[in-house]
C-alpha atoms as a printed R data frame, in Angstrom:
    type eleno elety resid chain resno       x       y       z
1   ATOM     1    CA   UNK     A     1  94.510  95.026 118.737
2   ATOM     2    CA   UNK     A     2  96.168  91.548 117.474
3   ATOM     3    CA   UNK     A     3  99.841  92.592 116.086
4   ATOM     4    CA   UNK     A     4  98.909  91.976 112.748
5   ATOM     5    CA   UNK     A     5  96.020  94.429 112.285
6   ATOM     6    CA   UNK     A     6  99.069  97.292 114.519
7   ATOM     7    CA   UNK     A     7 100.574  96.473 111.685
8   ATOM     8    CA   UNK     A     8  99.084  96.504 108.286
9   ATOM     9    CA   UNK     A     9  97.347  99.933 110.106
10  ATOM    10    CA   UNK     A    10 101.395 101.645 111.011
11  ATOM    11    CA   UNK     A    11 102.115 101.003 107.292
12  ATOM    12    CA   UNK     A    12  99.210 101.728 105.993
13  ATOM    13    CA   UNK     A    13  99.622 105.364 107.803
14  ATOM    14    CA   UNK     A    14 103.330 105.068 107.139
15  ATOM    15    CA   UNK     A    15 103.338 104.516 103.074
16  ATOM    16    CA   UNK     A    16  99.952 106.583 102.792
17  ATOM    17    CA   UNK     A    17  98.535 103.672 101.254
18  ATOM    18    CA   UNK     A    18  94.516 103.969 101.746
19  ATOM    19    CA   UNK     A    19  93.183 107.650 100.588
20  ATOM    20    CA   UNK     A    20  90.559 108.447 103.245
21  ATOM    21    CA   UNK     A    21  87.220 108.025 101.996
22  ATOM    22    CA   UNK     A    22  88.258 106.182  98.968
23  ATOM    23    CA   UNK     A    23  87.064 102.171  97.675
24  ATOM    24    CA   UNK     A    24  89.823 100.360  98.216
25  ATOM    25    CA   UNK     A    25  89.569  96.733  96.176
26  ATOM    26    CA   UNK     A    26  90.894  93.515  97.762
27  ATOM    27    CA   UNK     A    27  92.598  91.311  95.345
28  ATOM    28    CA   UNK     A    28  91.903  87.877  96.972
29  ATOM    29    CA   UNK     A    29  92.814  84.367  95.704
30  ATOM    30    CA   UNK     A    30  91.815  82.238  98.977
31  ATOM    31    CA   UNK     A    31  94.982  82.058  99.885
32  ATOM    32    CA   UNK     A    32  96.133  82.689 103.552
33  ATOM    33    CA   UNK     A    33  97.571  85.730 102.215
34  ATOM    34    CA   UNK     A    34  94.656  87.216 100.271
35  ATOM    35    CA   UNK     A    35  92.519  85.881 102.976
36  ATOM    36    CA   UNK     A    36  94.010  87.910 106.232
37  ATOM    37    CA   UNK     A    37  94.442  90.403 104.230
38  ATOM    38    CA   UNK     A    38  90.778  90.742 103.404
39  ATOM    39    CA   UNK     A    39  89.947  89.830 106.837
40  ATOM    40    CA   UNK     A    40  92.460  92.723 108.408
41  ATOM    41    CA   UNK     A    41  91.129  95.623 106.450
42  ATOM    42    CA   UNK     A    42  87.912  94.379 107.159
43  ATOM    43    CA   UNK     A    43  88.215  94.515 110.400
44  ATOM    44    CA   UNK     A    44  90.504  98.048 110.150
45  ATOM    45    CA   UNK     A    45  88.398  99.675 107.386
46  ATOM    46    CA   UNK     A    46  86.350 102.144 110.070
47  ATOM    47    CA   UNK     A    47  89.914 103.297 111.623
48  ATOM    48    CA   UNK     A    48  91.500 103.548 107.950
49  ATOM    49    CA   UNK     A    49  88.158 105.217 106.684
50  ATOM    50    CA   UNK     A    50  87.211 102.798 103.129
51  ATOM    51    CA   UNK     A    51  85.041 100.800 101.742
52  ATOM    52    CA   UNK     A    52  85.866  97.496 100.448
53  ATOM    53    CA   UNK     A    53  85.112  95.936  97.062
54  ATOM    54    CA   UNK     A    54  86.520  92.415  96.501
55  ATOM    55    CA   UNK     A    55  87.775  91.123  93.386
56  ATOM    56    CA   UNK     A    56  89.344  87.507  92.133
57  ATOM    57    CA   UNK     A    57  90.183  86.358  89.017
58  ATOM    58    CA   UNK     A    58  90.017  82.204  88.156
59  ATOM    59    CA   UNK     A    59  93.279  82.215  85.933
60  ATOM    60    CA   UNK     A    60  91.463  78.873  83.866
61  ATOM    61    CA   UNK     A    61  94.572  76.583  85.171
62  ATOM    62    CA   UNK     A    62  93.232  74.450  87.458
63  ATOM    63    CA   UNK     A    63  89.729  73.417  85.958
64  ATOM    64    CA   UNK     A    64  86.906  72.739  88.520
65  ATOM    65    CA   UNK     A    65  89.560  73.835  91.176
66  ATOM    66    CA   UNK     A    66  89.863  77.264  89.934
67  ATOM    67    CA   UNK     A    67  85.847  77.991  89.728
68  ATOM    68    CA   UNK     A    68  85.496  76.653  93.204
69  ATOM    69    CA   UNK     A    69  88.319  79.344  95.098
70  ATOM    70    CA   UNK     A    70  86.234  81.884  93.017
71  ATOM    71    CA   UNK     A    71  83.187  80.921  94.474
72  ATOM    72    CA   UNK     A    72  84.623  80.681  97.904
73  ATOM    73    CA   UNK     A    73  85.725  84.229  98.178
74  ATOM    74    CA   UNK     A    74  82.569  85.191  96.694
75  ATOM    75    CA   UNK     A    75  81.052  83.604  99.757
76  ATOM    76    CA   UNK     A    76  83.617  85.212 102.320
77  ATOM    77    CA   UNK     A    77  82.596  88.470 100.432
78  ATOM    78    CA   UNK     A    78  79.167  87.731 101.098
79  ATOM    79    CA   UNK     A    79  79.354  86.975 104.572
80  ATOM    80    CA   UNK     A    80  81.433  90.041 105.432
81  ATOM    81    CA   UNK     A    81  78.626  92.060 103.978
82  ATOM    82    CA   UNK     A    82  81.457  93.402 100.870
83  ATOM    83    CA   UNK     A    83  80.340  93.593  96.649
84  ATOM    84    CA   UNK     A    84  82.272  91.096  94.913
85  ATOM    85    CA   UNK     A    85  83.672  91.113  91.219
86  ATOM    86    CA   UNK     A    86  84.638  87.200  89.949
87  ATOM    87    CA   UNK     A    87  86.559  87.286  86.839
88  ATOM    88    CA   UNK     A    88  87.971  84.534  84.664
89  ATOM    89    CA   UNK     A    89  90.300  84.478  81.933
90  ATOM    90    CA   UNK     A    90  91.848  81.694  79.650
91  ATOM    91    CA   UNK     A    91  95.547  82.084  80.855
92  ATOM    92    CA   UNK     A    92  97.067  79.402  78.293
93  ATOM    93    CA   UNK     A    93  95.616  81.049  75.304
94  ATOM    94    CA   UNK     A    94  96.689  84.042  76.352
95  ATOM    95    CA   UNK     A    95 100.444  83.066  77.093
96  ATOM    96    CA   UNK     A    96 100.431  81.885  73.505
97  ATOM    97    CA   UNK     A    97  98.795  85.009  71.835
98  ATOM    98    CA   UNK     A    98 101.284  86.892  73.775
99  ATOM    99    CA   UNK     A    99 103.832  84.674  73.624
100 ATOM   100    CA   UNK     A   100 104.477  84.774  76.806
101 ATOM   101    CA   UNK     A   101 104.953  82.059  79.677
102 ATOM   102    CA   UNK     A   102 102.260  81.105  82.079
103 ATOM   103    CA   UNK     A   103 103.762  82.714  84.943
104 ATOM   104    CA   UNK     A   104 104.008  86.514  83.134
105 ATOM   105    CA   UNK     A   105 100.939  85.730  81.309
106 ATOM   106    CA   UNK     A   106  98.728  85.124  84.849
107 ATOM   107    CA   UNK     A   107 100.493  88.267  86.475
108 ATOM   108    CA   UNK     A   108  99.801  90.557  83.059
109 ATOM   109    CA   UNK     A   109  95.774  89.468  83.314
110 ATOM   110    CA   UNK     A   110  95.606  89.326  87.170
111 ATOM   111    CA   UNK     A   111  96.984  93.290  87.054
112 ATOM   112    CA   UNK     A   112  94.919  93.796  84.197
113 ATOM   113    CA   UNK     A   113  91.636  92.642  85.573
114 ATOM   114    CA   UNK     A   114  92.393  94.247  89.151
115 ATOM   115    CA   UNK     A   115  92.534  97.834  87.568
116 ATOM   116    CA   UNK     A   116  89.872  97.355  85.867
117 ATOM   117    CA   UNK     A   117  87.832  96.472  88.254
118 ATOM   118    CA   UNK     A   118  89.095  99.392  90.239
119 ATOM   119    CA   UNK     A   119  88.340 101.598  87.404
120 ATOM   120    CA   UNK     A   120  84.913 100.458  87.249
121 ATOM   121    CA   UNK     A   121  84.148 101.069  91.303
122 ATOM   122    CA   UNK     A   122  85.837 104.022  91.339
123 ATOM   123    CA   UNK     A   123  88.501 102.902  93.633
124 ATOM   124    CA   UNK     A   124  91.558 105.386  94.678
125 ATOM   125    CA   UNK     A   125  93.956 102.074  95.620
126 ATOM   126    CA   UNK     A   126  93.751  98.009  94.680
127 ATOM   127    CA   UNK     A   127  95.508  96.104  97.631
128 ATOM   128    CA   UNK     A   128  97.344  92.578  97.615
129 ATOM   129    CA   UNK     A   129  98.927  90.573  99.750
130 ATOM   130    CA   UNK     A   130 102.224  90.299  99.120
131 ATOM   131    CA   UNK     A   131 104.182  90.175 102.044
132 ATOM   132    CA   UNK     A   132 108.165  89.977 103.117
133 ATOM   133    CA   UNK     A   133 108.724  86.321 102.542
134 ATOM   134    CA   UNK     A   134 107.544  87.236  98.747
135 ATOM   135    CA   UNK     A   135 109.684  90.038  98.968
136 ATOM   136    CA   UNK     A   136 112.863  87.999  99.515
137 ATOM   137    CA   UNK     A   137 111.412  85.482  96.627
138 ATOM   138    CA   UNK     A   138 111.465  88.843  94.505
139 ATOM   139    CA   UNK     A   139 114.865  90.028  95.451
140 ATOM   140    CA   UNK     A   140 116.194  86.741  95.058
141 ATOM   141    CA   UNK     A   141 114.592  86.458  91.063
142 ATOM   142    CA   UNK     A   142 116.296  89.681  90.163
143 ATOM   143    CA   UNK     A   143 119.821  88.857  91.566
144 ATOM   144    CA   UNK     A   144 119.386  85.260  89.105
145 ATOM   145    CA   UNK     A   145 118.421  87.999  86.165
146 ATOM   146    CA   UNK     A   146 120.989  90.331  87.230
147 ATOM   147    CA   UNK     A   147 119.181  93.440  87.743
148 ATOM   148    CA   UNK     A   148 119.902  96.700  89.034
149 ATOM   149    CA   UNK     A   149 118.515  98.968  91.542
150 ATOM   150    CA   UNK     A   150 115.187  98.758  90.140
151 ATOM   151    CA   UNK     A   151 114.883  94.756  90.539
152 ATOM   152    CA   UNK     A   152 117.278  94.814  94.138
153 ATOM   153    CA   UNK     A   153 114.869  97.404  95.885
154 ATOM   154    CA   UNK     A   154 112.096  94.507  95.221
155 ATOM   155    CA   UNK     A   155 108.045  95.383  95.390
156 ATOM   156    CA   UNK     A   156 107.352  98.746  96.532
157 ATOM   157    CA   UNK     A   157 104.620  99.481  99.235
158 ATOM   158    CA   UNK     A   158 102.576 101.464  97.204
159 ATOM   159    CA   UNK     A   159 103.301 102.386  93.030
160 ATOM   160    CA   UNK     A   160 101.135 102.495  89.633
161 ATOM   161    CA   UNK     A   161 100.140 100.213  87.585
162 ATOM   162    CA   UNK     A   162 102.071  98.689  85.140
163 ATOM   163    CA   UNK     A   163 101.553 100.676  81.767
164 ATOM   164    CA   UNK     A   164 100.562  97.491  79.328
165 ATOM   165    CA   UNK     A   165  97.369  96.655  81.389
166 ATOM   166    CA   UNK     A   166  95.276  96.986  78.662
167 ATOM   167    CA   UNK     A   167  96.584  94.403  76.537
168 ATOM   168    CA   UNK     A   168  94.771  91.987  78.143
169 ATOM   169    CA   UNK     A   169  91.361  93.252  78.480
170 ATOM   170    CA   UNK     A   170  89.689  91.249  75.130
171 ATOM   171    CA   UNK     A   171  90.489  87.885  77.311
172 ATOM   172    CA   UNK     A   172  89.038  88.527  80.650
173 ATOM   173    CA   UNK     A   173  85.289  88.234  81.141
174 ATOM   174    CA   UNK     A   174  83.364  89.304  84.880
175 ATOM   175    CA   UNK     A   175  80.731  89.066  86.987
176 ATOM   176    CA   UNK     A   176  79.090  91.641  87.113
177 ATOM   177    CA   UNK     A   177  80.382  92.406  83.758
178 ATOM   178    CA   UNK     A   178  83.039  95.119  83.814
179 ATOM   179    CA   UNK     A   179  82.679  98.442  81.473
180 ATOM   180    CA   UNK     A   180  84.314  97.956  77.573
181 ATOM   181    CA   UNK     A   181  87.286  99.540  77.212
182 ATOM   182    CA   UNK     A   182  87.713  97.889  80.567
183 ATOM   183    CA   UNK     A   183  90.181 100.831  81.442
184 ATOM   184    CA   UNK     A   184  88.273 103.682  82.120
185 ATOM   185    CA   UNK     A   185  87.725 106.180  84.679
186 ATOM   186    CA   UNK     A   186  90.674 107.368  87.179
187 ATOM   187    CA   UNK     A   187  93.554 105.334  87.654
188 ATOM   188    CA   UNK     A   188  94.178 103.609  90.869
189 ATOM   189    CA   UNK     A   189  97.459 102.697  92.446
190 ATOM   190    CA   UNK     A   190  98.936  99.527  93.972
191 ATOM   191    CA   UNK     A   191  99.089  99.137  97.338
192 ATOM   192    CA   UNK     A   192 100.783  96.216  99.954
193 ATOM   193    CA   UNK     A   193  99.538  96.830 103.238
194 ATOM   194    CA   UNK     A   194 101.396  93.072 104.629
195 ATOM   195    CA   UNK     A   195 104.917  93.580 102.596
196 ATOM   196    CA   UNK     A   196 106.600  94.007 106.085
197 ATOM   197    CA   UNK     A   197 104.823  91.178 107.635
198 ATOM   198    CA   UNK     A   198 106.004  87.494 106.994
199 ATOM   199    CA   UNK     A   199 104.390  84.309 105.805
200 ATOM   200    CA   UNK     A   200 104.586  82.290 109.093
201 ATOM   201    CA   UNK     A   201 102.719  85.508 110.859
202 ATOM   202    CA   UNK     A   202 100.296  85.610 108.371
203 ATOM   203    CA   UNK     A   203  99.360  81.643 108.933
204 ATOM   204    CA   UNK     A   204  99.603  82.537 112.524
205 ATOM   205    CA   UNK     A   205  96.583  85.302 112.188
206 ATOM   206    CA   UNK     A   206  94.598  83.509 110.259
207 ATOM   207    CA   UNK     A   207  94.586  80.271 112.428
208 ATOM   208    CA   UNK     A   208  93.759  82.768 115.650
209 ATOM   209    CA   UNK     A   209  90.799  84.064 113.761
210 ATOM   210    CA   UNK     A   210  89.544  80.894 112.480
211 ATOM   211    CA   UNK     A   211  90.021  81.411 108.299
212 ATOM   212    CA   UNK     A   212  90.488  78.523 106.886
213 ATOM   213    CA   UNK     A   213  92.126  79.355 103.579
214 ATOM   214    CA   UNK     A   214  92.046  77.664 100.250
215 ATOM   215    CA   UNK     A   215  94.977  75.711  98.948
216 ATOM   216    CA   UNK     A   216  96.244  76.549  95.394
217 ATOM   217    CA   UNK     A   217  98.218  73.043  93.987
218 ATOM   218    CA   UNK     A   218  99.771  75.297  91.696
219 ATOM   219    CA   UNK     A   219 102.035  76.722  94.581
220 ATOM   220    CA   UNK     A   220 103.349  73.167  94.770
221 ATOM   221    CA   UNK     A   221 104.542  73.202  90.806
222 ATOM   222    CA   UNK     A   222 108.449  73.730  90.448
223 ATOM   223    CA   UNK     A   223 107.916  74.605  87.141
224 ATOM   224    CA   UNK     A   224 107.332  78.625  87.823
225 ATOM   225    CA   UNK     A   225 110.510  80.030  89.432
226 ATOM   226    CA   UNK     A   226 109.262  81.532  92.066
227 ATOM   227    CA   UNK     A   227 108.320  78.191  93.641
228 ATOM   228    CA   UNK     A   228 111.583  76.527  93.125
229 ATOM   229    CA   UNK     A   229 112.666  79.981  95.006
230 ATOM   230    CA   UNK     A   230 110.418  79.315  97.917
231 ATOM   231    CA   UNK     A   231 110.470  75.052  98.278
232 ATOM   232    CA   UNK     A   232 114.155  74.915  97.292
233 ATOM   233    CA   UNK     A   233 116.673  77.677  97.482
234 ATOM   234    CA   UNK     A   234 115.927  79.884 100.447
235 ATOM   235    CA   UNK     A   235 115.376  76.556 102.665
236 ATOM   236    CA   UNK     A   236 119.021  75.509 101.386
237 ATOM   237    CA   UNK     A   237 120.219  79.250 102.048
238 ATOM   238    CA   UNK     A   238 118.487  79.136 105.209
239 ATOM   239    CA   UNK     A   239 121.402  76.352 106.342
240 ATOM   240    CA   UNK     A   240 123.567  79.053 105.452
241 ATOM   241    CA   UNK     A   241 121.615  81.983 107.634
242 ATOM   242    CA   UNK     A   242 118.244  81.202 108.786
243 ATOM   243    CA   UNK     A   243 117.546  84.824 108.499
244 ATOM   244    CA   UNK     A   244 117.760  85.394 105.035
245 ATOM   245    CA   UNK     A   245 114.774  86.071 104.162
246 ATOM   246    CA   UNK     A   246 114.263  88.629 106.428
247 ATOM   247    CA   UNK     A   247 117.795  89.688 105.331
248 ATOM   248    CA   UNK     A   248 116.936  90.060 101.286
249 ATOM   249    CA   UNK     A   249 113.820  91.841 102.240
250 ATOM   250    CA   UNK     A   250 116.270  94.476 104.541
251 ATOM   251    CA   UNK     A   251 118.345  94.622 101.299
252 ATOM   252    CA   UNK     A   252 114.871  96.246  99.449
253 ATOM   253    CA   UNK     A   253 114.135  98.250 102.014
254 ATOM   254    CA   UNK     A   254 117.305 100.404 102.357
255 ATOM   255    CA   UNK     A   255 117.924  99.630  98.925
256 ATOM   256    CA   UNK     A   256 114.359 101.312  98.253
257 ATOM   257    CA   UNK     A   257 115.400 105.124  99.912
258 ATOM   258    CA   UNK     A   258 118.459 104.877  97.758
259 ATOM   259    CA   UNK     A   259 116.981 104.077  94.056
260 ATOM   260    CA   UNK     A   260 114.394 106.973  95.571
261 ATOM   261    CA   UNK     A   261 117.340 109.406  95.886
262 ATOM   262    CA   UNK     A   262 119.064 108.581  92.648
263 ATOM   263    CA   UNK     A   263 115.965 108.667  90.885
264 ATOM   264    CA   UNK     A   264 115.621 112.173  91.881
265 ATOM   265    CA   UNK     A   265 119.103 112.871  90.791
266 ATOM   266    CA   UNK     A   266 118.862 111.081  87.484
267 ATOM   267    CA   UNK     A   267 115.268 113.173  86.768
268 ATOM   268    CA   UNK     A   268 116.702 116.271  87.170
269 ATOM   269    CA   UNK     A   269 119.726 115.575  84.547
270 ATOM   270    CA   UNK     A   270 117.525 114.757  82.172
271 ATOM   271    CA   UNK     A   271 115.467 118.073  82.671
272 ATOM   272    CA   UNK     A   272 118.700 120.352  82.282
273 ATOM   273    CA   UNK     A   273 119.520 118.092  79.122
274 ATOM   274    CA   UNK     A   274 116.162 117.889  77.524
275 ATOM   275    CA   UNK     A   275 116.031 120.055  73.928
276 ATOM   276    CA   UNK     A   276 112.530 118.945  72.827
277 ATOM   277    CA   UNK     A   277 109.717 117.099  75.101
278 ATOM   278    CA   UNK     A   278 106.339 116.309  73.605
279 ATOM   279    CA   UNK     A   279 104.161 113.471  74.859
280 ATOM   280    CA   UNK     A   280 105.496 110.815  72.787
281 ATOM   281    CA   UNK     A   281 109.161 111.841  72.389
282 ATOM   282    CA   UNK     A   282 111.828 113.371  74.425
283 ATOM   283    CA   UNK     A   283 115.030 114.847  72.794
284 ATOM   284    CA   UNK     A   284 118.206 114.847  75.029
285 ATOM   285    CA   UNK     A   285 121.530 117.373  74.141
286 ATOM   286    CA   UNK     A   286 124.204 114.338  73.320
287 ATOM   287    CA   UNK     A   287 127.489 116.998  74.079
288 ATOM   288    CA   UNK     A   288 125.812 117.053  77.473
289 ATOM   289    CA   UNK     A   289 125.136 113.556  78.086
290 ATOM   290    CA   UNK     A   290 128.793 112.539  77.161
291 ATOM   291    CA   UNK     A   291 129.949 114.826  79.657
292 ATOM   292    CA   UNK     A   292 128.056 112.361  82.509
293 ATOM   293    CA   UNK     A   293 129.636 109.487  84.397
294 ATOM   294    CA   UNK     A   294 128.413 106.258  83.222
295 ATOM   295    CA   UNK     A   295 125.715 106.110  86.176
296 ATOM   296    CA   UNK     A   296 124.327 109.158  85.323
297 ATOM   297    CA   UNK     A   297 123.866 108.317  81.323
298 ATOM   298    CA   UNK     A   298 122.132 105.393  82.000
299 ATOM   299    CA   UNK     A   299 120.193 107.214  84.909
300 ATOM   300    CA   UNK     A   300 118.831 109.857  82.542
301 ATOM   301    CA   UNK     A   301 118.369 107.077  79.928
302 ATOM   302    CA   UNK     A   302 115.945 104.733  82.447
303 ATOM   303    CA   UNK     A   303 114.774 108.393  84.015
304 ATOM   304    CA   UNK     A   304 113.617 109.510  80.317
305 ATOM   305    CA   UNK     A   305 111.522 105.613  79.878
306 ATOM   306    CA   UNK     A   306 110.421 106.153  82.874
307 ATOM   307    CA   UNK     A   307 108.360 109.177  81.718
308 ATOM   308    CA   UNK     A   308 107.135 107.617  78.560
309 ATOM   309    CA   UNK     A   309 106.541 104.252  79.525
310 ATOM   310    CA   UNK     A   310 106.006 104.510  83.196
311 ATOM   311    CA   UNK     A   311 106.753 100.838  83.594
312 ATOM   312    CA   UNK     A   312 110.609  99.429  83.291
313 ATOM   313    CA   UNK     A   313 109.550  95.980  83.776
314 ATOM   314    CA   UNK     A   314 110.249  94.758  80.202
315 ATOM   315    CA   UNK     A   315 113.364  96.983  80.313
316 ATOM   316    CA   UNK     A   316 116.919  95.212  81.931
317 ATOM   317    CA   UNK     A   317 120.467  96.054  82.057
318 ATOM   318    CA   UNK     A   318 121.034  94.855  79.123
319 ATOM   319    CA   UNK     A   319 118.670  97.050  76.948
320 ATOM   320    CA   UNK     A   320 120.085 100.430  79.232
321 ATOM   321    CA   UNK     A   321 123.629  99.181  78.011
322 ATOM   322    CA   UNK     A   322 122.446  98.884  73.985
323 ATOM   323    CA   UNK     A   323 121.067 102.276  74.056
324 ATOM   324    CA   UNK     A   324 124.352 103.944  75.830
325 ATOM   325    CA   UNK     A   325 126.040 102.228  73.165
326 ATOM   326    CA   UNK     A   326 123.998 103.298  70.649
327 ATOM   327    CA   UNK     A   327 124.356 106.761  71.728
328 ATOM   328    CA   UNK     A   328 128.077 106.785  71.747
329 ATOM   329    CA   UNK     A   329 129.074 105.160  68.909
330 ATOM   330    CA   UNK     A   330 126.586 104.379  66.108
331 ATOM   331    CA   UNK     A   331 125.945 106.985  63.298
332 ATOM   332    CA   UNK     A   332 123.450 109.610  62.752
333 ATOM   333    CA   UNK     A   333 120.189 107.822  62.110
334 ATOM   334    CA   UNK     A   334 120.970 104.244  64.053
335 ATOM   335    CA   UNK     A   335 118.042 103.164  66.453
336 ATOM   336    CA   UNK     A   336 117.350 100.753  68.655
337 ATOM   337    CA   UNK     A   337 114.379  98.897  70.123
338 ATOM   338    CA   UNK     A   338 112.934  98.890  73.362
339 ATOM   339    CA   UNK     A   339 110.069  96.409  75.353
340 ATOM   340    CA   UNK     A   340 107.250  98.436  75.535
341 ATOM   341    CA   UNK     A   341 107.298 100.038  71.713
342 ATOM   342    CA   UNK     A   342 109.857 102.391  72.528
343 ATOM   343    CA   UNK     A   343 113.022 103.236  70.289
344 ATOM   344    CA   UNK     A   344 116.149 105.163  70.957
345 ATOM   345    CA   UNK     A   345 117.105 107.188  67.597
346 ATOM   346    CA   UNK     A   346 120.529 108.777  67.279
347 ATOM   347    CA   UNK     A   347 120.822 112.322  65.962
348 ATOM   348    CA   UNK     A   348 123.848 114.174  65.239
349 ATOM   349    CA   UNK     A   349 124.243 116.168  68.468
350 ATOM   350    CA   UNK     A   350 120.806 114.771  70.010
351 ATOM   351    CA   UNK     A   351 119.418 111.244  70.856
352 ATOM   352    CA   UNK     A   352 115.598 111.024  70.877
353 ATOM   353    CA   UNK     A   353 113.828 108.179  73.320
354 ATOM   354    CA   UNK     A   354 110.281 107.939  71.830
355 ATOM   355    CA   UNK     A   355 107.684 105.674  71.481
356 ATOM   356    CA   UNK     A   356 107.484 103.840  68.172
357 ATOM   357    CA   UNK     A   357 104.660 105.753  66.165
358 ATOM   358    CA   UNK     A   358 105.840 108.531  67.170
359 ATOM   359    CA   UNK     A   359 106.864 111.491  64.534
360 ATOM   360    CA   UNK     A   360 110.194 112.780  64.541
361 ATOM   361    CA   UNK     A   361 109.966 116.045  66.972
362 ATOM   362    CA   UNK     A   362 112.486 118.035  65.093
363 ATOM   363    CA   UNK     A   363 115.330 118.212  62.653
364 ATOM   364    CA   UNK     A   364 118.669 117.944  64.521
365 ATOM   365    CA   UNK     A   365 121.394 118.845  61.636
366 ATOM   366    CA   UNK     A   366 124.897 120.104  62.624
367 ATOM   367    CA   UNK     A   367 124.622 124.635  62.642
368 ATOM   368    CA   UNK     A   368 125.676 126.152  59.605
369 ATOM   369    CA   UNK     A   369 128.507 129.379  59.597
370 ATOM   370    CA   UNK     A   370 126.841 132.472  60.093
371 ATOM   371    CA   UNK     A   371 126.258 133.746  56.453
């Protein structure tokens, strides 16, 4: 076995990333990336005990270019004997419906569509082909934005979907024509079986096993940061150390096991704080959360979004630090917004974290003198 395919199968085993006997669906662009990756559980998918459904999505960008890397993994489907879903969605309308940029835009219907499709197949795990040279890219775009653990410890292995996949689902139209609500059936998780392999090993596998890969121009386009990352920064970094790639990607692997520990921590404050939990609210003893270090009140802060929203990607530092504030010093009856239609209400010895809609799950009023 080529060391590729030892590979992707160790951390497959490793991360628990394939649920035996499960659909697994291949996200696949016809890139190099998407491409070995198809080809690799392809060839592993009797060892790791799945089925294969493959699924691309022409984003609308790049015209005639776009329809014809559909097309083309439809064929490589085809030939490797797997069910293929093409989808295709009008990226630029969307962007400005959401307003949103291109790049978030592409990734929100790409995610969107994937689950879906998932959904649909009944597939326990959706698998891309991210690997560590993206990771780096990642780690690098949250050190710009100045993120925290979350952003450092870079794209995990295996994790849920993001929770606003549905808000893209009116745009995106499929062949064969996906279920409406688009978002039915179990939920599958996200899974990178290459995230500890690099690029140049990647081009390396699939030139030994003859794929020729599409090429996207879009890569090429400085305009989306995470190409000026890749054609521009980490060459000029690698003058400083021509390791850093695999260095950043180091950084979100040990950096992974400790958000993973704190996490842990910062779940069970919140649980000994918690007054009132419903599915739409959770109410947190203020006297309590004063008495935490600074670490810990934002902990049980991100640790309480976490459980409503399951998603912090819309949330940064600088939200975590408006609701602390909030929390300390604004008076009874002060909120503050979240991403994600979530607000942060201040009570008089509580502080509620709730989605917007949500009703008020109880009166918090200072205790009156016996009698």
């Amino acid at each position: 076995m080529c060391d590729l395919l030892a590979r992707v199968l160790e951390a497959t085993r490793r991360h628990a990333l394939i649920c035996p006997g499960s659909v697994t669906v291949v996200a696949a662009s016809g890139g190099v990336d998407s491409l070995a990756l198809l080809h690799a559980l392809w060839r592993l998918c009797g060892q790791l005990d799945t089925r294969l459904h493959v699924a691309t999505l022409d984003h609308g960008l790049r015209g005639a270019a776009g329809a014809e890397d559909a097309a083309f993994v439809r064929q490589t489907a085809h030939e490797m004997g797997l069910p293929a879903t093409v989808g295709r969605v009008d990226v630029r309308a969307l962007a400005g419906r959401l307003g949103l940029g291109l790049e978030e835009a592409a990734r929100r219907a790409r995610y969107t569509f994937l689950e879906a499709v998932a959904r649909q197949v009944g597939a326990a795990q959706v698998a891309v082909g991210h690997n560590r040279d993206d990771q780096a890219e990642t780690v690098l775009m949250h050190v710009i934005r100045g993120s925290g653990l979350d952003g450092l410890r870079g794209m995990l292995p295996r994790t849920v979907f993001p929770a606003w996949c549905d808000v893209c689902a009116a745009a995106i139209t499929a062949d064969p024509p996906l279920a409406s609500p688009l978002l039915t059936g179990d939920a599958p998780v996200l899974v990178r079986p290459l995230l500890g392999v690099s690029r140049a090993e990647i081009v390396e596998y699939a030139s030994a096993e003859g794929l020729v890969p599409r090429q996207d121009a879009t890569n090429a386009d400085r305009r989306f940061l995470r190409n000026r990352l890749r054609l521009d920064v980490l060459p000029l970094l690698e003058t400083l150390n021509p390791g850093v790639r695999e260095a950043a990607a180091r950084l979100a692997d040990v950096l992974r096991e400790e958000a993973a520990f704190l996490e842990s921590a910062y779940r069970a404050a919140l649980a000994r704080l918690v007054r009132v939990r419903t599915e739409d609210a959770i109410v947190v003893d203020r006297p309590g959360w004063m008495a935490l270090s600074v670490a810990e009140q934002r902990g049980v802060i991100r640790a309480a979004i976490r459980e409503l929203a399951l998603d912090l990607g819309g949330i940064s530092y600088v939200h975590i630090v408006r609701a602390v504030q909030l929390v300390h010093e604004s008076t009874v009856g002060s909120t503050v917004a979240l991403p994600g239609g979530l607000v942060v209400r201040r009570g008089y010895d509580t502080f509620t974290i709730a989605r917007a809609e949500a009703e008020d799950p109880g009166i918090d009023a200072p205790a009156l003198p016996a009698g």
